[in-house]
Amino acid sequence: MIDPFVLTVAFLPLIGYLLLLSLIRVSGRVLVTTGGRDMAAVLFAVAGMVAIGPMQLFFPTASAIFLGPYVWLPLLLLYTLVCGLIVLTREPRLVVYGRTTEELYPALMRAASAIDSSATGDEKKAQVHLPQFDAHLRIEGHQGLDCVSVLAFEPMLPLSFWKHLIGQLRVQVRGIAPPSPRRGWGALFVALAMLVLLVRSVMGNGDQFVEGFREWLIR
């Protein structure tokens, strides 16, 4: 039987991530965020699996003899630095949860017009051109999915441009009706099922959970 503490460490961040996104989608709300924050959320969701996988495989036993439980601080710092490197090296983008490409395009067009009155667009290609910023935007997503990205063909647009765009896009998407039928039910079911199984595992093995925590923290 797998240690309930190990299960908790591995799956609790993932369950939280799935619950958050599925509830946003099922409720009909919309989340507009940056690509960096979206990637950081994904890396947080898998942090538990990294802790019981690579961190255990390459655990610095010699350092743990001197540092004791504080050995986890440099390990967590190392993971944070790796995550930061991944986030910073990804191309800039906006990520929208809760709306499809077809539903997002009019809002993106209005947001572009708000920061550049001469903005033009091509609805068939889901692309928008902002001449003042010399920027060409495109919406990237799969047909029927309510998770899409807004990217630029130009790789070196200033950060101020993305700040203006995300601010306007958050305003413009508020008036868009949610998809019908709502998406996210499958992810919500999986997250709740995982949560129920995790709670049952912990509640039925309280002593083993505490012992697993002690073995995990003190090497």
Coordinates of N, CA and C in Angstrom, one line a residue:
M1 N 0.8 -1.2 0.0 CA 0.0 0.0 0.0 C 0.9 1.2 0.0
I2 N 0.5 2.2 -0.8 CA 1.3 3.5 -0.9 C 1.1 4.3 0.3
D3 N 2.1 4.9 0.8 CA 2.1 5.7 2.0 C 1.1 6.9 1.8
P4 N 0.1 7.1 2.7 CA -0.9 8.2 2.4 C -0.3 9.6 2.4
F5 N 0.8 9.7 3.2 CA 1.5 11.0 3.1 C 2.1 11.3 1.8
V6 N 2.7 10.3 1.2 CA 3.2 10.4 -0.2 C 2.1 10.7 -1.2
L7 N 1.0 10.1 -1.1 CA -0.1 10.4 -1.9 C -0.6 11.8 -1.8
T8 N -0.6 12.3 -0.5 CA -1.0 13.7 -0.3 C 0.0 14.7 -0.9
V9 N 1.2 14.5 -0.7 CA 2.2 15.3 -1.3 C 2.2 15.4 -2.8
A10 N 1.9 14.2 -3.4 CA 1.9 14.1 -4.9 C 0.7 14.7 -5.5
F11 N -0.4 14.5 -4.9 CA -1.7 14.8 -5.6 C -2.4 16.0 -5.1
L12 N -2.2 16.5 -3.9 CA -2.9 17.6 -3.4 C -2.7 18.9 -4.3
P13 N -1.5 19.3 -4.7 CA -1.4 20.4 -5.6 C -2.1 20.3 -6.9
L14 N -2.0 19.1 -7.5 CA -2.7 18.8 -8.7 C -4.2 18.9 -8.6
I15 N -4.8 18.4 -7.5 CA -6.2 18.4 -7.2 C -6.6 19.9 -7.1
G16 N -5.9 20.7 -6.4 CA -6.2 22.1 -6.3 C -6.2 22.8 -7.6
Y17 N -5.2 22.5 -8.5 CA -5.1 23.1 -9.8 C -6.4 22.7 -10.7
L18 N -6.7 21.4 -10.7 CA -7.8 21.0 -11.5 C -9.1 21.6 -11.0
L19 N -9.3 21.6 -9.6 CA -10.5 22.2 -9.1 C -10.7 23.6 -9.5
L20 N -9.6 24.4 -9.4 CA -9.7 25.8 -9.7 C -10.1 26.1 -11.1
L21 N -9.4 25.4 -12.1 CA -9.7 25.6 -13.5 C -11.1 25.1 -13.9
S22 N -11.5 23.9 -13.4 CA -12.7 23.3 -13.7 C -13.9 24.1 -13.2
L23 N -13.8 24.6 -12.0 CA -14.9 25.5 -11.4 C -15.0 26.8 -12.2
I24 N -13.9 27.3 -12.7 CA -14.0 28.5 -13.5 C -14.8 28.2 -14.8
R25 N -14.5 27.1 -15.4 CA -15.1 26.8 -16.7 C -16.5 26.4 -16.5
V26 N -16.8 25.6 -15.5 CA -18.2 25.1 -15.3 C -19.1 26.3 -14.9
S27 N -18.6 27.2 -14.1 CA -19.4 28.4 -13.6 C -19.7 29.4 -14.7
G28 N -19.0 29.3 -15.8 CA -19.2 30.2 -16.9 C -18.3 31.5 -16.8
R29 N -17.5 31.5 -15.8 CA -16.6 32.7 -15.7 C -15.5 32.5 -16.7
V30 N -14.7 33.6 -16.7 CA -13.5 33.6 -17.6 C -12.3 34.1 -16.9
L31 N -11.2 33.4 -17.1 CA -9.9 33.8 -16.5 C -8.9 34.2 -17.6
V32 N -8.4 35.4 -17.5 CA -7.4 35.9 -18.4 C -6.1 36.2 -17.7
T33 N -5.1 35.5 -18.0 CA -3.8 35.6 -17.3 C -2.7 35.6 -18.3
T34 N -1.5 35.7 -17.8 CA -0.3 35.7 -18.7 C 0.2 34.3 -18.8
G35 N 0.9 34.1 -19.9 CA 1.5 32.8 -20.1 C 2.5 32.4 -19.0
G36 N 3.2 33.3 -18.4 CA 4.1 33.0 -17.3 C 3.4 32.5 -16.1
R37 N 2.3 33.2 -15.7 CA 1.5 32.8 -14.6 C 0.9 31.4 -14.8
D38 N 0.4 31.2 -16.0 CA -0.2 29.9 -16.3 C 0.8 28.8 -16.2
M39 N 2.0 29.0 -16.7 CA 3.1 28.0 -16.6 C 3.5 27.8 -15.2
A40 N 3.5 28.9 -14.4 CA 3.9 28.8 -13.0 C 2.8 27.9 -12.2
A41 N 1.6 28.1 -12.6 CA 0.5 27.3 -12.0 C 0.7 25.8 -12.3
V42 N 1.0 25.5 -13.6 CA 1.2 24.1 -14.0 C 2.4 23.5 -13.2
L43 N 3.5 24.3 -13.1 CA 4.7 23.8 -12.3 C 4.3 23.6 -10.9
F44 N 3.5 24.4 -10.3 CA 3.0 24.2 -8.9 C 2.2 22.9 -8.8
A45 N 1.4 22.7 -9.8 CA 0.5 21.5 -9.8 C 1.3 20.2 -9.8
V46 N 2.5 20.2 -10.5 CA 3.3 19.0 -10.5 C 4.4 19.0 -9.5
A47 N 4.4 20.0 -8.6 CA 5.5 20.1 -7.7 C 5.6 18.9 -6.7
G48 N 4.4 18.4 -6.3 CA 4.3 17.2 -5.5 C 4.9 16.0 -6.1
M49 N 4.6 15.8 -7.4 CA 5.2 14.7 -8.1 C 6.7 14.8 -8.3
V50 N 7.1 16.0 -8.4 CA 8.6 16.2 -8.5 C 9.2 15.9 -7.2
A51 N 8.5 16.2 -6.1 CA 9.1 16.0 -4.7 C 9.2 14.5 -4.4
I52 N 8.3 13.7 -4.9 CA 8.3 12.3 -4.6 C 9.1 11.5 -5.7
G53 N 9.4 12.2 -6.8 CA 10.1 11.5 -7.9 C 11.5 11.9 -7.9
P54 N 11.9 12.9 -8.8 CA 13.3 13.3 -8.9 C 14.0 13.7 -7.6
M55 N 13.2 14.4 -6.8 CA 13.9 14.9 -5.5 C 14.2 13.7 -4.6
Q56 N 13.4 12.6 -4.6 CA 13.7 11.4 -3.9 C 14.8 10.6 -4.5
L57 N 14.8 10.6 -5.9 CA 15.8 9.8 -6.6 C 17.2 10.4 -6.4
F58 N 17.3 11.8 -6.4 CA 18.6 12.4 -6.3 C 18.7 13.1 -4.9
F59 N 18.1 12.6 -3.9 CA 18.1 13.2 -2.6 C 19.5 13.2 -2.0
P60 N 20.0 14.4 -1.5 CA 21.3 14.6 -1.0 C 21.4 14.0 0.4
T61 N 21.6 12.7 0.6 CA 21.6 12.1 1.9 C 22.7 12.7 2.8
A62 N 23.9 12.9 2.2 CA 25.0 13.4 2.9 C 24.7 14.8 3.5
S63 N 24.1 15.6 2.7 CA 23.7 17.0 3.2 C 22.7 16.9 4.3
A64 N 21.8 15.9 4.2 CA 20.7 15.8 5.2 C 21.2 15.4 6.5
I65 N 22.4 14.8 6.6 CA 23.0 14.4 7.8 C 23.4 15.7 8.6
F66 N 23.8 16.7 7.9 CA 24.2 17.9 8.6 C 23.1 18.9 8.7
L67 N 22.2 19.0 7.7 CA 21.2 20.0 7.7 C 19.9 19.5 8.4
G68 N 19.7 18.2 8.4 CA 18.5 17.7 9.0 C 17.3 18.0 8.1
P69 N 16.1 18.4 8.7 CA 15.0 18.8 7.9 C 15.2 20.0 7.0
Y70 N 16.2 20.8 7.4 CA 16.4 22.1 6.6 C 17.0 21.8 5.2
V71 N 17.3 20.5 5.0 CA 17.8 20.2 3.6 C 16.8 20.4 2.6
W72 N 15.5 20.5 3.0 CA 14.4 20.7 2.0 C 14.4 22.2 1.5
L73 N 15.0 23.1 2.3 CA 15.0 24.5 1.8 C 15.8 24.7 0.6
P74 N 17.1 24.2 0.5 CA 17.8 24.3 -0.8 C 17.2 23.5 -2.0
L75 N 16.5 22.4 -1.6 CA 15.9 21.6 -2.7 C 14.7 22.4 -3.3
L76 N 13.9 23.0 -2.4 CA 12.8 23.8 -2.8 C 13.3 25.1 -3.6
L77 N 14.4 25.7 -3.1 CA 14.9 26.8 -3.8 C 15.4 26.4 -5.2
L78 N 16.0 25.3 -5.3 CA 16.5 24.8 -6.6 C 15.3 24.6 -7.6
Y79 N 14.2 24.0 -7.1 CA 13.0 23.8 -7.9 C 12.4 25.1 -8.3
T80 N 12.4 26.1 -7.4 CA 11.9 27.4 -7.7 C 12.7 28.1 -8.8
L81 N 14.0 28.0 -8.7 CA 14.9 28.6 -9.7 C 14.7 28.0 -11.1
V82 N 14.5 26.6 -11.1 CA 14.3 26.0 -12.4 C 13.0 26.4 -13.0
C83 N 12.0 26.5 -12.1 CA 10.6 27.0 -12.6 C 10.7 28.4 -13.1
G84 N 11.5 29.2 -12.4 CA 11.6 30.6 -12.9 C 12.3 30.7 -14.2
L85 N 13.3 29.8 -14.4 CA 14.0 29.8 -15.7 C 13.1 29.4 -16.8
I86 N 12.2 28.4 -16.6 CA 11.3 27.9 -17.6 C 10.3 29.0 -17.9
V87 N 9.8 29.7 -16.9 CA 8.8 30.7 -17.1 C 9.4 31.9 -17.9
L88 N 10.6 32.3 -17.5 CA 11.2 33.5 -18.2 C 11.6 33.2 -19.6
T89 N 11.9 32.0 -20.0 CA 12.3 31.7 -21.3 C 11.2 31.4 -22.3
R90 N 10.0 31.3 -21.8 CA 8.9 31.0 -22.7 C 8.5 32.3 -23.4
E91 N 7.9 32.2 -24.6 CA 7.5 33.4 -25.4 C 6.3 34.0 -24.7
P92 N 6.2 35.4 -24.7 CA 5.1 36.1 -24.1 C 3.8 35.7 -24.8
R93 N 2.8 35.5 -23.9 CA 1.4 35.2 -24.4 C 0.4 35.5 -23.3
L94 N -0.8 35.6 -23.8 CA -2.0 35.6 -22.8 C -2.7 34.3 -22.9
V95 N -3.2 33.9 -21.8 CA -4.0 32.6 -21.8 C -5.4 32.9 -21.2
V96 N -6.4 32.4 -21.9 CA -7.8 32.6 -21.6 C -8.5 31.3 -21.3
Y97 N -9.0 31.1 -20.1 CA -9.8 30.0 -19.8 C -11.3 30.4 -19.7
G98 N -12.1 29.5 -20.3 CA -13.6 29.7 -20.2 C -14.2 30.3 -21.5
R99 N -13.4 30.5 -22.5 CA -14.0 31.0 -23.8 C -13.3 30.3 -25.0
T100 N -14.0 30.1 -26.0 CA -13.4 29.5 -27.2 C -12.8 30.6 -28.1
T101 N -12.1 30.1 -29.2 CA -11.5 31.0 -30.1 C -12.5 32.0 -30.7
E102 N -13.7 31.4 -31.2 CA -14.7 32.2 -31.8 C -15.3 33.2 -30.9
E103 N -15.4 32.8 -29.6 CA -16.0 33.8 -28.6 C -15.0 34.8 -28.2
L104 N -13.7 34.5 -28.3 CA -12.7 35.5 -27.8 C -12.4 36.5 -28.9
Y105 N -12.5 36.2 -30.1 CA -12.0 37.1 -31.2 C -12.6 38.5 -31.1
P106 N -14.0 38.6 -31.0 CA -14.5 40.0 -30.9 C -14.0 40.8 -29.7
A107 N -13.8 40.1 -28.6 CA -13.3 40.8 -27.4 C -11.9 41.3 -27.7
L108 N -11.1 40.4 -28.3 CA -9.7 40.8 -28.6 C -9.6 42.0 -29.6
M109 N -10.6 42.0 -30.5 CA -10.6 43.1 -31.5 C -11.0 44.4 -30.8
R110 N -11.9 44.3 -29.9 CA -12.3 45.5 -29.1 C -11.2 46.0 -28.2
A111 N -10.5 45.0 -27.6 CA -9.3 45.4 -26.8 C -8.2 46.0 -27.6
A112 N -7.9 45.5 -28.8 CA -6.9 46.1 -29.6 C -7.3 47.5 -30.1
S113 N -8.6 47.7 -30.4 CA -9.0 49.0 -30.8 C -8.9 50.0 -29.7
A114 N -9.1 49.5 -28.5 CA -9.0 50.5 -27.3 C -7.6 51.0 -27.1
I115 N -6.6 50.2 -27.5 CA -5.2 50.7 -27.3 C -4.6 51.2 -28.6
D116 N -5.3 50.9 -29.7 CA -4.8 51.3 -31.1 C -6.0 51.5 -31.9
S117 N -6.4 52.7 -32.1 CA -7.7 53.0 -32.9 C -7.6 52.6 -34.3
S118 N -6.4 52.3 -34.9 CA -6.3 51.9 -36.3 C -6.1 50.4 -36.4
A119 N -6.4 49.7 -35.3 CA -6.3 48.2 -35.4 C -7.3 47.6 -36.4
T120 N -6.8 46.6 -37.1 CA -7.6 45.8 -38.0 C -7.5 44.3 -37.7
G121 N -8.4 43.6 -38.2 CA -8.4 42.1 -37.9 C -8.9 41.3 -39.1
D122 N -8.6 40.0 -39.0 CA -9.1 39.0 -39.9 C -9.7 37.9 -39.1
E123 N -11.1 37.9 -39.1 CA -11.8 36.9 -38.2 C -11.6 35.5 -38.7
K124 N -11.4 35.2 -40.0 CA -11.2 33.9 -40.4 C -9.9 33.3 -39.9
K125 N -8.9 34.1 -39.9 CA -7.6 33.6 -39.4 C -7.4 33.9 -37.9
A126 N -8.4 34.6 -37.3 CA -8.3 34.9 -35.9 C -7.0 35.7 -35.6
Q127 N -6.8 36.7 -36.4 CA -5.6 37.6 -36.3 C -6.0 39.0 -36.2
V128 N -5.2 39.8 -35.5 CA -5.4 41.2 -35.3 C -4.1 42.0 -35.5
H129 N -4.1 43.1 -36.2 CA -3.0 43.9 -36.5 C -3.1 45.2 -35.8
L130 N -2.1 45.6 -35.0 CA -2.0 46.9 -34.4 C -0.9 47.7 -34.9
P131 N -1.1 48.6 -35.9 CA -0.1 49.4 -36.6 C 0.8 50.2 -35.7
Q132 N 0.2 50.9 -34.7 CA 0.9 51.8 -33.8 C 2.0 51.0 -33.0
F133 N 1.8 49.8 -32.7 CA 2.8 49.0 -32.0 C 3.5 48.0 -32.9
D134 N 3.2 48.1 -34.2 CA 3.8 47.2 -35.2 C 3.7 45.7 -34.7
A135 N 2.5 45.4 -34.2 CA 2.2 44.1 -33.6 C 1.1 43.3 -34.4
H136 N 1.4 42.0 -34.6 CA 0.4 41.1 -35.2 C 0.1 40.0 -34.2
L137 N -1.2 40.0 -33.8 CA -1.6 39.0 -32.8 C -2.4 37.9 -33.5
R138 N -2.4 36.7 -32.9 CA -3.2 35.6 -33.3 C -3.7 34.8 -32.1
I139 N -4.9 34.2 -32.3 CA -5.5 33.4 -31.3 C -5.2 32.0 -31.6
E140 N -4.6 31.2 -30.7 CA -4.2 29.9 -30.9 C -5.0 29.0 -30.0
G141 N -5.7 28.0 -30.5 CA -6.5 27.1 -29.7 C -7.1 26.0 -30.6
H142 N -7.6 24.9 -30.0 CA -8.2 23.8 -30.7 C -9.7 24.1 -30.8
Q143 N -10.3 23.6 -31.9 CA -11.7 23.7 -32.1 C -12.5 23.1 -31.0
G144 N -13.4 24.0 -30.5 CA -14.3 23.5 -29.4 C -13.8 23.5 -28.0
L145 N -12.5 23.8 -27.8 CA -12.0 23.9 -26.5 C -12.1 25.4 -26.0
D146 N -12.3 25.5 -24.7 CA -12.5 26.8 -24.1 C -11.2 27.2 -23.3
C147 N -10.1 26.9 -23.9 CA -8.8 27.3 -23.4 C -7.9 27.7 -24.6
V148 N -7.7 29.0 -24.7 CA -7.0 29.5 -25.9 C -5.9 30.5 -25.5
S149 N -4.9 30.7 -26.4 CA -3.8 31.6 -26.1 C -3.8 32.8 -27.1
V150 N -3.3 33.9 -26.7 CA -3.1 35.1 -27.6 C -1.6 35.3 -27.7
L151 N -1.1 35.1 -28.9 CA 0.3 35.3 -29.1 C 0.6 36.3 -30.2
A152 N 1.9 36.8 -30.2 CA 2.3 37.7 -31.2 C 3.3 37.1 -32.2
F153 N 3.2 37.5 -33.4 CA 4.2 37.0 -34.4 C 5.6 37.6 -34.1
E154 N 5.6 38.8 -33.5 CA 6.8 39.5 -33.2 C 7.3 39.0 -31.8
P155 N 8.6 38.6 -31.7 CA 9.1 38.1 -30.5 C 9.5 39.1 -29.4
M156 N 9.7 40.4 -29.8 CA 10.3 41.3 -28.8 C 9.3 42.5 -28.6
L157 N 8.1 42.3 -28.4 CA 7.1 43.4 -28.0 C 7.4 43.8 -26.6
P158 N 7.3 45.1 -26.3 CA 7.6 45.6 -24.9 C 6.6 45.0 -23.9
L159 N 7.0 45.0 -22.7 CA 6.1 44.5 -21.6 C 4.9 45.4 -21.4
S160 N 5.1 46.7 -21.6 CA 4.0 47.6 -21.5 C 2.9 47.3 -22.4
F161 N 3.2 46.8 -23.6 CA 2.1 46.5 -24.6 C 1.3 45.3 -24.0
W162 N 1.9 44.3 -23.5 CA 1.2 43.2 -22.9 C 0.3 43.6 -21.7
K163 N 0.8 44.5 -20.9 CA 0.1 45.0 -19.8 C -1.2 45.8 -20.2
H164 N -1.1 46.6 -21.2 CA -2.2 47.3 -21.8 C -3.2 46.3 -22.4
L165 N -2.7 45.4 -23.1 CA -3.6 44.4 -23.8 C -4.3 43.5 -22.8
I166 N -3.7 43.0 -21.8 CA -4.4 42.2 -20.8 C -5.4 42.9 -20.0
G167 N -5.1 44.2 -19.7 CA -6.0 45.0 -19.0 C -7.3 45.3 -19.8
Q168 N -7.2 45.6 -21.1 CA -8.3 45.8 -21.9 C -9.1 44.5 -22.2
L169 N -8.3 43.4 -22.4 CA -9.0 42.2 -22.7 C -9.8 41.7 -21.5
R170 N -9.4 41.9 -20.3 CA -10.1 41.5 -19.1 C -11.4 42.3 -19.1
V171 N -11.4 43.5 -19.5 CA -12.6 44.3 -19.5 C -13.6 43.9 -20.6
Q172 N -13.1 43.6 -21.8 CA -13.9 43.3 -22.9 C -14.5 41.9 -22.8
V173 N -13.9 40.9 -22.2 CA -14.4 39.6 -22.1 C -15.6 39.4 -21.1
R174 N -15.8 40.4 -20.3 CA -16.9 40.3 -19.3 C -18.2 40.2 -19.9
G175 N -18.4 40.8 -21.1 CA -19.7 40.8 -21.7 C -20.0 39.7 -22.6
I176 N -19.1 38.7 -22.7 CA -19.2 37.6 -23.6 C -19.9 36.5 -22.9
A177 N -21.0 35.9 -23.5 CA -21.7 34.8 -22.9 C -20.8 33.6 -22.8
P178 N -21.0 32.8 -21.8 CA -20.1 31.6 -21.6 C -20.5 30.5 -22.7
P179 N -19.6 29.6 -23.0 CA -19.9 28.6 -24.0 C -21.1 27.7 -23.6
S180 N -21.8 27.2 -24.5 CA -22.9 26.3 -24.3 C -22.8 25.1 -25.2
P181 N -22.7 23.9 -24.7 CA -22.7 23.5 -23.2 C -21.4 23.9 -22.5
R182 N -21.5 24.0 -21.2 CA -20.3 24.4 -20.4 C -19.3 23.3 -20.5
R183 N -18.0 23.7 -20.5 CA -16.9 22.7 -20.4 C -16.4 22.6 -19.0
G184 N -15.6 21.6 -18.8 CA -14.9 21.5 -17.5 C -15.5 20.4 -16.6
W185 N -16.6 19.8 -17.0 CA -17.2 18.8 -16.1 C -16.3 17.6 -15.9
G186 N -15.6 17.2 -16.9 CA -14.7 16.0 -16.8 C -13.6 16.2 -15.8
A187 N -13.0 17.4 -15.9 CA -11.9 17.8 -15.0 C -12.4 17.9 -13.6
L188 N -13.6 18.4 -13.4 CA -14.2 18.6 -12.1 C -14.5 17.2 -11.5
F189 N -15.0 16.3 -12.3 CA -15.2 14.9 -11.8 C -13.9 14.2 -11.4
V190 N -12.9 14.3 -12.2 CA -11.6 13.7 -11.9 C -11.0 14.3 -10.6
A191 N -11.1 15.6 -10.5 CA -10.5 16.3 -9.3 C -11.3 15.9 -8.0
L192 N -12.6 15.8 -8.1 CA -13.4 15.4 -6.9 C -13.2 14.0 -6.5
A193 N -13.1 13.1 -7.6 CA -12.8 11.7 -7.3 C -11.4 11.5 -6.6
M194 N -10.4 12.2 -7.2 CA -9.1 12.1 -6.5 C -9.1 12.7 -5.1
L195 N -9.9 13.7 -4.9 CA -10.0 14.3 -3.5 C -10.6 13.3 -2.6
V196 N -11.7 12.7 -3.0 CA -12.4 11.7 -2.1 C -11.5 10.5 -1.8
L197 N -10.8 10.0 -2.8 CA -9.9 8.9 -2.6 C -8.8 9.3 -1.6
L198 N -8.3 10.5 -1.8 CA -7.2 11.0 -1.0 C -7.6 11.1 0.5
V199 N -8.8 11.7 0.7 CA -9.3 11.9 2.0 C -9.6 10.5 2.7
R200 N -10.1 9.6 2.0 CA -10.4 8.3 2.5 C -9.0 7.6 2.9
S201 N -8.0 7.8 2.1 CA -6.7 7.1 2.4 C -6.1 7.7 3.6
V202 N -6.2 9.0 3.8 CA -5.6 9.7 5.0 C -6.4 9.4 6.2
M203 N -7.8 9.5 6.1 CA -8.6 9.3 7.3 C -8.5 7.8 7.8
G204 N -8.3 6.9 7.0 CA -8.3 5.5 7.4 C -6.9 5.1 7.9
N205 N -5.9 5.9 7.7 CA -4.5 5.6 8.0 C -3.8 6.8 8.7
G206 N -4.4 7.3 9.7 CA -3.9 8.5 10.4 C -2.5 8.3 10.9
D207 N -2.3 7.2 11.6 CA -1.0 6.9 12.2 C 0.1 6.7 11.1
Q208 N -0.3 6.1 10.1 CA 0.7 5.9 9.0 C 1.0 7.2 8.3
F209 N 0.0 8.1 8.2 CA 0.3 9.4 7.6 C 1.3 10.2 8.5
V210 N 1.1 10.2 9.8 CA 2.0 10.9 10.7 C 3.4 10.3 10.6
E211 N 3.5 9.0 10.6 CA 4.8 8.3 10.5 C 5.5 8.6 9.1
G212 N 4.7 8.7 8.1 CA 5.2 9.0 6.8 C 5.8 10.5 6.8
F213 N 5.1 11.3 7.4 CA 5.5 12.7 7.5 C 6.9 12.8 8.3
R214 N 7.0 12.1 9.3 CA 8.3 12.1 10.1 C 9.4 11.5 9.3
E215 N 9.2 10.4 8.6 CA 10.2 9.9 7.8 C 10.6 10.8 6.6
W216 N 9.6 11.5 6.1 CA 9.9 12.4 5.0 C 10.7 13.6 5.4
L217 N 10.4 14.1 6.6 CA 11.0 15.4 7.1 C 12.4 15.1 7.7
I218 N 12.5 14.0 8.5 CA 13.7 13.8 9.2 C 14.4 12.5 8.6
R219 N 15.5 12.7 8.0 CA 16.2 11.6 7.4 C 17.3 11.1 8.3

